Amino acid sequence: MITTDFVPGSPCWLDLGAPDVPAAAAFYGGVFGWEYEPMGEGEAADGGMFRKDGQVVAGLGRLTEEGARSAWMIYYSVPDADATTRAVERAGGTVRVAPRDYGEVGRTAQYSDPLGGQFAVWQPGTVKGAERVDEPGSLFWTELYTPDAAAAKRFYGDVLGWWFSDMELPGGGGTYSLVTPAGQPEERMHGGLMEMPAENLALAQGRPYWHPVFHVEDCDAAVARATAHGGSVQMGPEDAEGVGRLAVCLDPSNADFVVLTPSRG
């Protein structure tokens, strides 16, 4: 469960780097009913915020990094972005964007894990993170696909203090590692990681990658809206026992995300 108290190590924010900001705003508005609020002049502004029922759920910005793919960036809450940066370097990761301030709002930095998986952190100031999570139309879970689960657990455990518990997927589907922030009870679990061969990670040229899982009230209807607005489906919709009904989708620029209707009870 992701909650808006955003304890250290929990996901607190996400934003999308897109080559065409107005097109991305139209796509996600069509899929999730998000309202886009540009920051700057007019609809062609370089970025802005997505809202659901008036609450901020995510950000959107123009993809400017040369050679980068369009993707969602997930941010994790930390008490000290500079200390986290030193921990990343000690653990063999790479600092992609050094810590920088956004006035009194907060401080952020971006990294790659030792195998190339990209993530970010947020040191809260006046803004803790998203205003809506764990509800329809908002972030529900985060997930890492990686060619080396053991290495990923060592790195993220050292850097963010996460705890891991492993479960075997049905039908010989492999091991799925559940992620909980340090010192938190099991119900505060916020994500998972799964080992996959590099050839199955074509979206990131064989490197690990994170993606968001969004809560939707009707998975099949959300998939239909995604394809109707120019997206595509990598997997599903299908039922996952004890989890719910889910599908892995791509937006028109091939940024990946999951839609999930959680099981009741």
PDB file of C-alpha atoms in Angstrom:
ATOM      1  CA  MET A   1       0.000   0.000   0.000  1.00  0.00           C
ATOM      2  CA  ILE A   2       1.277   3.439  -0.962  1.00  0.00           C
ATOM      3  CA  THR A   3       0.057   6.251   1.265  1.00  0.00           C
ATOM      4  CA  THR A   4       0.600   9.997   1.189  1.00  0.00           C
ATOM      5  CA  ASP A   5       2.606  10.117   4.424  1.00  0.00           C
ATOM      6  CA  PHE A   6       5.560   9.009   2.225  1.00  0.00           C
ATOM      7  CA  VAL A   7       7.830   7.373   4.769  1.00  0.00           C
ATOM      8  CA  PRO A   8      11.532   7.178   3.787  1.00  0.00           C
ATOM      9  CA  GLY A   9      12.041   4.703   0.965  1.00  0.00           C
ATOM     10  CA  SER A  10       8.457   4.809  -0.276  1.00  0.00           C
ATOM     11  CA  PRO A  11       7.452   5.970  -3.766  1.00  0.00           C
ATOM     12  CA  CYS A  12       6.232   9.548  -3.558  1.00  0.00           C
ATOM     13  CA  TRP A  13       6.200  10.941  -7.090  1.00  0.00           C
ATOM     14  CA  LEU A  14       6.460  10.044 -10.760  1.00  0.00           C
ATOM     15  CA  ASP A  15       6.765  11.931 -13.985  1.00  0.00           C
ATOM     16  CA  LEU A  16       6.824  11.084 -17.647  1.00  0.00           C
ATOM     17  CA  GLY A  17       9.433  12.219 -20.125  1.00  0.00           C
ATOM     18  CA  ALA A  18       7.637  12.436 -23.476  1.00  0.00           C
ATOM     19  CA  PRO A  19       8.774  13.606 -26.924  1.00  0.00           C
ATOM     20  CA  ASP A  20       5.385  15.247 -27.542  1.00  0.00           C
ATOM     21  CA  VAL A  21       3.896  16.803 -24.422  1.00  0.00           C
ATOM     22  CA  PRO A  22       0.426  17.679 -25.800  1.00  0.00           C
ATOM     23  CA  ALA A  23       0.062  14.191 -27.328  1.00  0.00           C
ATOM     24  CA  ALA A  24       1.028  12.525 -24.046  1.00  0.00           C
ATOM     25  CA  ALA A  25      -1.389  14.754 -22.130  1.00  0.00           C
ATOM     26  CA  ALA A  26      -4.191  13.763 -24.508  1.00  0.00           C
ATOM     27  CA  PHE A  27      -3.367  10.049 -24.252  1.00  0.00           C
ATOM     28  CA  TYR A  28      -3.308   9.829 -20.460  1.00  0.00           C
ATOM     29  CA  GLY A  29      -6.329  12.081 -20.197  1.00  0.00           C
ATOM     30  CA  GLY A  30      -8.175   9.637 -22.405  1.00  0.00           C
ATOM     31  CA  VAL A  31      -7.021   6.558 -20.486  1.00  0.00           C
ATOM     32  CA  PHE A  32      -7.279   7.729 -16.866  1.00  0.00           C
ATOM     33  CA  GLY A  33      -9.453  10.833 -17.048  1.00  0.00           C
ATOM     34  CA  TRP A  34      -6.515  12.977 -15.940  1.00  0.00           C
ATOM     35  CA  GLU A  35      -6.678  16.735 -16.385  1.00  0.00           C
ATOM     36  CA  TYR A  36      -3.417  18.273 -17.616  1.00  0.00           C
ATOM     37  CA  GLU A  37      -2.297  21.585 -16.134  1.00  0.00           C
ATOM     38  CA  PRO A  38       0.565  23.052 -18.195  1.00  0.00           C
ATOM     39  CA  MET A  39       3.230  25.081 -16.456  1.00  0.00           C
ATOM     40  CA  GLY A  40       4.209  27.916 -18.732  1.00  0.00           C
ATOM     41  CA  GLU A  41       2.591  29.501 -21.745  1.00  0.00           C
ATOM     42  CA  GLY A  42      -0.175  27.614 -23.517  1.00  0.00           C
ATOM     43  CA  GLU A  43      -0.717  23.949 -24.262  1.00  0.00           C
ATOM     44  CA  ALA A  44       2.703  23.656 -25.898  1.00  0.00           C
ATOM     45  CA  ALA A  45       4.479  24.305 -22.580  1.00  0.00           C
ATOM     46  CA  ASP A  46       7.393  22.011 -21.814  1.00  0.00           C
ATOM     47  CA  GLY A  47       5.569  20.312 -18.975  1.00  0.00           C
ATOM     48  CA  GLY A  48       3.040  20.421 -16.233  1.00  0.00           C
ATOM     49  CA  MET A  49       0.957  18.375 -13.816  1.00  0.00           C
ATOM     50  CA  PHE A  50      -1.665  15.678 -14.177  1.00  0.00           C
ATOM     51  CA  ARG A  51      -4.641  15.890 -11.831  1.00  0.00           C
ATOM     52  CA  LYS A  52      -7.403  13.413 -11.052  1.00  0.00           C
ATOM     53  CA  ASP A  53     -10.512  14.885  -9.444  1.00  0.00           C
ATOM     54  CA  GLY A  54      -8.454  17.993  -8.701  1.00  0.00           C
ATOM     55  CA  GLN A  55      -5.611  16.142  -6.950  1.00  0.00           C
ATOM     56  CA  VAL A  56      -2.092  16.034  -8.389  1.00  0.00           C
ATOM     57  CA  VAL A  57      -1.164  12.477  -9.414  1.00  0.00           C
ATOM     58  CA  ALA A  58       1.939  12.848 -11.632  1.00  0.00           C
ATOM     59  CA  GLY A  59       4.075  15.148 -13.729  1.00  0.00           C
ATOM     60  CA  LEU A  60       4.792  15.441 -17.446  1.00  0.00           C
ATOM     61  CA  GLY A  61       7.822  16.966 -19.152  1.00  0.00           C
ATOM     62  CA  ARG A  62       9.453  17.120 -22.535  1.00  0.00           C
ATOM     63  CA  LEU A  63      12.040  14.398 -23.159  1.00  0.00           C
ATOM     64  CA  THR A  64      15.305  16.272 -23.721  1.00  0.00           C
ATOM     65  CA  GLU A  65      18.033  13.684 -23.036  1.00  0.00           C
ATOM     66  CA  GLU A  66      19.642  12.644 -26.304  1.00  0.00           C
ATOM     67  CA  GLY A  67      19.088   8.968 -27.100  1.00  0.00           C
ATOM     68  CA  ALA A  68      16.791   8.439 -24.115  1.00  0.00           C
ATOM     69  CA  ARG A  69      13.545   6.515 -24.463  1.00  0.00           C
ATOM     70  CA  SER A  70      10.215   7.880 -23.316  1.00  0.00           C
ATOM     71  CA  ALA A  71       9.583   6.434 -19.851  1.00  0.00           C
ATOM     72  CA  TRP A  72       8.069   7.041 -16.446  1.00  0.00           C
ATOM     73  CA  MET A  73      10.539   8.077 -13.741  1.00  0.00           C
ATOM     74  CA  ILE A  74       9.661   6.968 -10.208  1.00  0.00           C
ATOM     75  CA  TYR A  75      10.852   9.012  -7.221  1.00  0.00           C
ATOM     76  CA  TYR A  76      11.394   7.630  -3.724  1.00  0.00           C
ATOM     77  CA  SER A  77      11.209   9.744  -0.591  1.00  0.00           C
ATOM     78  CA  VAL A  78      14.481  10.254   1.296  1.00  0.00           C
ATOM     79  CA  PRO A  79      15.383  12.470   4.258  1.00  0.00           C
ATOM     80  CA  ASP A  80      18.685  13.621   2.685  1.00  0.00           C
ATOM     81  CA  ALA A  81      19.302  13.530  -1.072  1.00  0.00           C
ATOM     82  CA  ASP A  82      23.023  14.248  -0.619  1.00  0.00           C
ATOM     83  CA  ALA A  83      23.452  11.307   1.755  1.00  0.00           C
ATOM     84  CA  THR A  84      21.532   9.103  -0.689  1.00  0.00           C
ATOM     85  CA  THR A  85      23.836  10.239  -3.496  1.00  0.00           C
ATOM     86  CA  ARG A  86      26.874   9.148  -1.495  1.00  0.00           C
ATOM     87  CA  ALA A  87      25.176   5.805  -0.786  1.00  0.00           C
ATOM     88  CA  VAL A  88      24.473   5.313  -4.509  1.00  0.00           C
ATOM     89  CA  GLU A  89      28.122   5.917  -5.355  1.00  0.00           C
ATOM     90  CA  ARG A  90      29.338   3.558  -2.597  1.00  0.00           C
ATOM     91  CA  ALA A  91      26.982   0.838  -3.852  1.00  0.00           C
ATOM     92  CA  GLY A  92      28.233   1.085  -7.444  1.00  0.00           C
ATOM     93  CA  GLY A  93      25.453   3.167  -8.945  1.00  0.00           C
ATOM     94  CA  THR A  94      25.728   6.254 -11.147  1.00  0.00           C
ATOM     95  CA  VAL A  95      24.580   9.810 -10.432  1.00  0.00           C
ATOM     96  CA  ARG A  96      22.687  10.951 -13.540  1.00  0.00           C
ATOM     97  CA  VAL A  97      21.494  14.277 -12.097  1.00  0.00           C
ATOM     98  CA  ALA A  98      23.244  15.622  -9.002  1.00  0.00           C
ATOM     99  CA  PRO A  99      21.088  16.819  -6.093  1.00  0.00           C
ATOM    100  CA  ARG A 100      19.417  20.145  -6.799  1.00  0.00           C
ATOM    101  CA  ASP A 101      16.911  22.343  -5.031  1.00  0.00           C
ATOM    102  CA  TYR A 102      13.482  23.444  -6.185  1.00  0.00           C
ATOM    103  CA  GLY A 103      13.277  26.332  -3.783  1.00  0.00           C
ATOM    104  CA  GLU A 104      11.401  25.443  -0.629  1.00  0.00           C
ATOM    105  CA  VAL A 105       9.444  22.731  -2.463  1.00  0.00           C
ATOM    106  CA  GLY A 106      12.135  20.042  -2.134  1.00  0.00           C
ATOM    107  CA  ARG A 107      15.422  18.625  -3.366  1.00  0.00           C
ATOM    108  CA  THR A 108      15.841  15.893  -5.966  1.00  0.00           C
ATOM    109  CA  ALA A 109      18.435  13.716  -7.688  1.00  0.00           C
ATOM    110  CA  GLN A 110      18.409  10.997 -10.352  1.00  0.00           C
ATOM    111  CA  TYR A 111      20.478   7.832 -10.550  1.00  0.00           C
ATOM    112  CA  SER A 112      21.111   4.574 -12.348  1.00  0.00           C
ATOM    113  CA  ASP A 113      21.600   1.330 -10.438  1.00  0.00           C
ATOM    114  CA  PRO A 114      24.760  -0.697 -11.276  1.00  0.00           C
ATOM    115  CA  LEU A 115      23.005  -2.467 -14.175  1.00  0.00           C
ATOM    116  CA  GLY A 116      21.478   0.711 -15.615  1.00  0.00           C
ATOM    117  CA  GLY A 117      17.997   0.857 -14.051  1.00  0.00           C
ATOM    118  CA  GLN A 118      17.006   4.511 -13.652  1.00  0.00           C
ATOM    119  CA  PHE A 119      15.222   5.987 -10.622  1.00  0.00           C
ATOM    120  CA  ALA A 120      15.067   9.230  -8.661  1.00  0.00           C
ATOM    121  CA  VAL A 121      14.682  10.482  -5.102  1.00  0.00           C
ATOM    122  CA  TRP A 122      12.811  13.375  -3.540  1.00  0.00           C
ATOM    123  CA  GLN A 123      13.818  15.105  -0.320  1.00  0.00           C
ATOM    124  CA  PRO A 124      10.586  16.793   0.717  1.00  0.00           C
ATOM    125  CA  GLY A 125      10.334  20.444   1.561  1.00  0.00           C
ATOM    126  CA  THR A 126       6.915  22.054   1.435  1.00  0.00           C
ATOM    127  CA  VAL A 127       5.729  19.361  -1.003  1.00  0.00           C
ATOM    128  CA  LYS A 128       5.801  15.729   0.162  1.00  0.00           C
ATOM    129  CA  GLY A 129       4.757  14.175  -3.149  1.00  0.00           C
ATOM    130  CA  ALA A 130       1.647  13.270  -5.102  1.00  0.00           C
ATOM    131  CA  GLU A 131      -1.705  14.224  -3.580  1.00  0.00           C
ATOM    132  CA  ARG A 132      -3.494  11.047  -4.657  1.00  0.00           C
ATOM    133  CA  VAL A 133      -2.175   7.460  -4.524  1.00  0.00           C
ATOM    134  CA  ASP A 134      -3.620   3.974  -4.031  1.00  0.00           C
ATOM    135  CA  GLU A 135      -6.969   5.038  -5.553  1.00  0.00           C
ATOM    136  CA  PRO A 136      -8.468   4.664  -9.038  1.00  0.00           C
ATOM    137  CA  GLY A 137      -6.544   6.810 -11.510  1.00  0.00           C
ATOM    138  CA  SER A 138      -3.352   6.997  -9.439  1.00  0.00           C
ATOM    139  CA  LEU A 139      -0.123   5.169  -8.579  1.00  0.00           C
ATOM    140  CA  PHE A 140      -0.743   1.849  -6.845  1.00  0.00           C
ATOM    141  CA  TRP A 141       2.538  -0.118  -7.085  1.00  0.00           C
ATOM    142  CA  THR A 142       6.052   0.127  -8.548  1.00  0.00           C
ATOM    143  CA  GLU A 143       7.906  -2.648 -10.315  1.00  0.00           C
ATOM    144  CA  LEU A 144      11.460  -3.356 -11.480  1.00  0.00           C
ATOM    145  CA  TYR A 145      12.364  -5.810 -14.218  1.00  0.00           C
ATOM    146  CA  THR A 146      16.060  -6.708 -13.933  1.00  0.00           C
ATOM    147  CA  PRO A 147      18.451  -9.339 -15.284  1.00  0.00           C
ATOM    148  CA  ASP A 148      19.969  -9.782 -11.790  1.00  0.00           C
ATOM    149  CA  ALA A 149      17.526  -9.759  -8.877  1.00  0.00           C
ATOM    150  CA  ALA A 150      20.179 -10.534  -6.248  1.00  0.00           C
ATOM    151  CA  ALA A 151      22.317  -7.573  -7.328  1.00  0.00           C
ATOM    152  CA  ALA A 152      19.269  -5.301  -7.392  1.00  0.00           C
ATOM    153  CA  LYS A 153      18.265  -6.308  -3.879  1.00  0.00           C
ATOM    154  CA  ARG A 154      21.766  -5.609  -2.574  1.00  0.00           C
ATOM    155  CA  PHE A 155      21.899  -2.197  -4.207  1.00  0.00           C
ATOM    156  CA  TYR A 156      18.441  -0.928  -3.281  1.00  0.00           C
ATOM    157  CA  GLY A 157      18.701  -2.453   0.184  1.00  0.00           C
ATOM    158  CA  ASP A 158      21.945  -0.536   0.778  1.00  0.00           C
ATOM    159  CA  VAL A 159      20.725   2.731  -0.766  1.00  0.00           C
ATOM    160  CA  LEU A 160      17.077   2.926   0.296  1.00  0.00           C
ATOM    161  CA  GLY A 161      16.992   0.460   3.183  1.00  0.00           C
ATOM    162  CA  TRP A 162      14.318  -1.728   1.631  1.00  0.00           C
ATOM    163  CA  TRP A 163      13.262  -5.083   3.005  1.00  0.00           C
ATOM    164  CA  PHE A 164      12.478  -7.928   0.610  1.00  0.00           C
ATOM    165  CA  SER A 165      10.317 -11.031   0.817  1.00  0.00           C
ATOM    166  CA  ASP A 166      10.224 -13.581  -1.993  1.00  0.00           C
ATOM    167  CA  MET A 167       7.233 -15.432  -3.372  1.00  0.00           C
ATOM    168  CA  GLU A 168       7.061 -18.062  -6.108  1.00  0.00           C
ATOM    169  CA  LEU A 169       4.795 -17.189  -8.993  1.00  0.00           C
ATOM    170  CA  PRO A 170       2.249 -19.829 -10.022  1.00  0.00           C
ATOM    171  CA  GLY A 171       2.932 -22.102 -12.970  1.00  0.00           C
ATOM    172  CA  GLY A 172       6.705 -21.921 -12.636  1.00  0.00           C
ATOM    173  CA  GLY A 173       6.694 -18.214 -13.455  1.00  0.00           C
ATOM    174  CA  GLY A 174       9.749 -17.533 -11.311  1.00  0.00           C
ATOM    175  CA  THR A 175      10.387 -15.611  -8.094  1.00  0.00           C
ATOM    176  CA  TYR A 176       8.844 -12.235  -7.353  1.00  0.00           C
ATOM    177  CA  SER A 177      10.468 -10.131  -4.615  1.00  0.00           C
ATOM    178  CA  LEU A 178       8.143  -7.846  -2.656  1.00  0.00           C
ATOM    179  CA  VAL A 179       9.525  -4.502  -1.433  1.00  0.00           C
ATOM    180  CA  THR A 180       8.754  -2.828   1.902  1.00  0.00           C
ATOM    181  CA  PRO A 181      10.300   0.414   3.257  1.00  0.00           C
ATOM    182  CA  ALA A 182      12.716  -0.083   6.144  1.00  0.00           C
ATOM    183  CA  GLY A 183      11.057  -0.416   9.528  1.00  0.00           C
ATOM    184  CA  GLN A 184       7.547  -0.604   8.101  1.00  0.00           C
ATOM    185  CA  PRO A 185       4.987  -3.408   8.513  1.00  0.00           C
ATOM    186  CA  GLU A 186       4.129  -5.754   5.653  1.00  0.00           C
ATOM    187  CA  GLU A 187       0.969  -3.825   4.771  1.00  0.00           C
ATOM    188  CA  ARG A 188       3.208  -0.904   3.703  1.00  0.00           C
ATOM    189  CA  MET A 189       4.648  -3.018   0.864  1.00  0.00           C
ATOM    190  CA  HIS A 190       4.860  -0.725  -2.163  1.00  0.00           C
ATOM    191  CA  GLY A 191       6.441  -2.644  -5.012  1.00  0.00           C
ATOM    192  CA  GLY A 192       8.272  -5.617  -6.365  1.00  0.00           C
ATOM    193  CA  LEU A 193      11.157  -6.730  -8.526  1.00  0.00           C
ATOM    194  CA  MET A 194      11.477  -9.652 -10.871  1.00  0.00           C
ATOM    195  CA  GLU A 195      14.416 -11.199 -12.647  1.00  0.00           C
ATOM    196  CA  MET A 196      14.140 -11.486 -16.400  1.00  0.00           C
ATOM    197  CA  PRO A 197      16.705 -12.433 -19.063  1.00  0.00           C
ATOM    198  CA  ALA A 198      18.217  -9.451 -20.842  1.00  0.00           C
ATOM    199  CA  GLU A 199      16.586 -10.470 -24.131  1.00  0.00           C
ATOM    200  CA  ASN A 200      13.169  -9.881 -22.484  1.00  0.00           C
ATOM    201  CA  LEU A 201      14.146  -6.305 -21.589  1.00  0.00           C
ATOM    202  CA  ALA A 202      14.153  -4.971 -25.134  1.00  0.00           C
ATOM    203  CA  LEU A 203      12.415  -1.721 -24.145  1.00  0.00           C
ATOM    204  CA  ALA A 204      15.636  -0.645 -22.390  1.00  0.00           C
ATOM    205  CA  GLN A 205      18.120  -2.509 -24.621  1.00  0.00           C
ATOM    206  CA  GLY A 206      18.581  -5.266 -22.047  1.00  0.00           C
ATOM    207  CA  ARG A 207      18.986  -2.956 -19.042  1.00  0.00           C
ATOM    208  CA  PRO A 208      16.688  -3.031 -15.992  1.00  0.00           C
ATOM    209  CA  TYR A 209      13.753  -0.649 -15.890  1.00  0.00           C
ATOM    210  CA  TRP A 210      11.131   0.538 -13.445  1.00  0.00           C
ATOM    211  CA  HIS A 211       7.504   1.084 -14.349  1.00  0.00           C
ATOM    212  CA  PRO A 212       4.409   2.292 -12.515  1.00  0.00           C
ATOM    213  CA  VAL A 213       1.258   0.292 -11.828  1.00  0.00           C
ATOM    214  CA  PHE A 214      -1.906   2.393 -11.908  1.00  0.00           C
ATOM    215  CA  HIS A 215      -5.117   1.484 -10.087  1.00  0.00           C
ATOM    216  CA  VAL A 216      -8.130   1.328 -12.428  1.00  0.00           C
ATOM    217  CA  GLU A 217     -11.719   0.347 -11.725  1.00  0.00           C
ATOM    218  CA  ASP A 218     -12.008  -1.806 -14.875  1.00  0.00           C
ATOM    219  CA  CYS A 219      -8.804  -3.200 -16.383  1.00  0.00           C
ATOM    220  CA  ASP A 220     -10.387  -4.261 -19.681  1.00  0.00           C
ATOM    221  CA  ALA A 221     -12.031  -0.878 -20.155  1.00  0.00           C
ATOM    222  CA  ALA A 222      -8.726   0.893 -19.410  1.00  0.00           C
ATOM    223  CA  VAL A 223      -6.929  -1.277 -21.992  1.00  0.00           C
ATOM    224  CA  ALA A 224      -9.638  -0.499 -24.540  1.00  0.00           C
ATOM    225  CA  ARG A 225      -9.180   3.235 -23.896  1.00  0.00           C
ATOM    226  CA  ALA A 226      -5.390   2.889 -24.212  1.00  0.00           C
ATOM    227  CA  THR A 227      -5.575   1.155 -27.591  1.00  0.00           C
ATOM    228  CA  ALA A 228      -8.284   3.532 -28.818  1.00  0.00           C
ATOM    229  CA  HIS A 229      -5.945   6.455 -28.083  1.00  0.00           C
ATOM    230  CA  GLY A 230      -2.978   4.964 -29.947  1.00  0.00           C
ATOM    231  CA  GLY A 231      -1.376   2.804 -27.242  1.00  0.00           C
ATOM    232  CA  SER A 232      -0.650  -0.916 -27.383  1.00  0.00           C
ATOM    233  CA  VAL A 233      -0.671  -3.941 -25.083  1.00  0.00           C
ATOM    234  CA  GLN A 234       2.379  -6.030 -24.184  1.00  0.00           C
ATOM    235  CA  MET A 235       0.561  -8.498 -21.948  1.00  0.00           C
ATOM    236  CA  GLY A 236      -2.994  -9.194 -20.813  1.00  0.00           C
ATOM    237  CA  PRO A 237      -5.516  -8.357 -19.666  1.00  0.00           C
ATOM    238  CA  GLU A 238      -5.230 -11.399 -17.429  1.00  0.00           C
ATOM    239  CA  ASP A 239      -6.102 -12.431 -13.901  1.00  0.00           C
ATOM    240  CA  ALA A 240      -3.348 -12.844 -11.288  1.00  0.00           C
ATOM    241  CA  GLU A 241      -4.435 -14.872  -8.275  1.00  0.00           C
ATOM    242  CA  GLY A 242      -4.546 -12.777  -5.116  1.00  0.00           C
ATOM    243  CA  VAL A 243      -3.565  -9.640  -7.037  1.00  0.00           C
ATOM    244  CA  GLY A 244      -6.311  -8.743  -9.494  1.00  0.00           C
ATOM    245  CA  ARG A 245      -6.746  -8.251 -13.215  1.00  0.00           C
ATOM    246  CA  LEU A 246      -3.893  -6.503 -14.974  1.00  0.00           C
ATOM    247  CA  ALA A 247      -2.317  -5.605 -18.298  1.00  0.00           C
ATOM    248  CA  VAL A 248       1.056  -4.220 -19.359  1.00  0.00           C
ATOM    249  CA  CYS A 249       0.584  -1.327 -21.784  1.00  0.00           C
ATOM    250  CA  LEU A 250       2.659   1.022 -23.919  1.00  0.00           C
ATOM    251  CA  ASP A 251       1.671   4.593 -24.705  1.00  0.00           C
ATOM    252  CA  PRO A 252       2.110   5.886 -28.289  1.00  0.00           C
ATOM    253  CA  SER A 253       5.770   6.751 -27.543  1.00  0.00           C
ATOM    254  CA  ASN A 254       6.422   3.273 -26.042  1.00  0.00           C
ATOM    255  CA  ALA A 255       6.556   4.352 -22.401  1.00  0.00           C
ATOM    256  CA  ASP A 256       5.414   1.309 -20.408  1.00  0.00           C
ATOM    257  CA  PHE A 257       2.942   1.166 -17.549  1.00  0.00           C
ATOM    258  CA  VAL A 258       0.601  -1.356 -15.942  1.00  0.00           C
ATOM    259  CA  VAL A 259      -3.115  -1.030 -15.276  1.00  0.00           C
ATOM    260  CA  LEU A 260      -4.499  -3.113 -12.408  1.00  0.00           C
ATOM    261  CA  THR A 261      -7.941  -3.700 -10.979  1.00  0.00           C
ATOM    262  CA  PRO A 262      -7.066  -5.085  -7.533  1.00  0.00           C
ATOM    263  CA  SER A 263      -8.762  -8.161  -6.109  1.00  0.00           C
ATOM    264  CA  ARG A 264     -11.461  -7.411  -3.591  1.00  0.00           C
ATOM    265  CA  GLY A 265     -11.059  -8.505   0.002  1.00  0.00           C
TER     266      GLY A 265
END
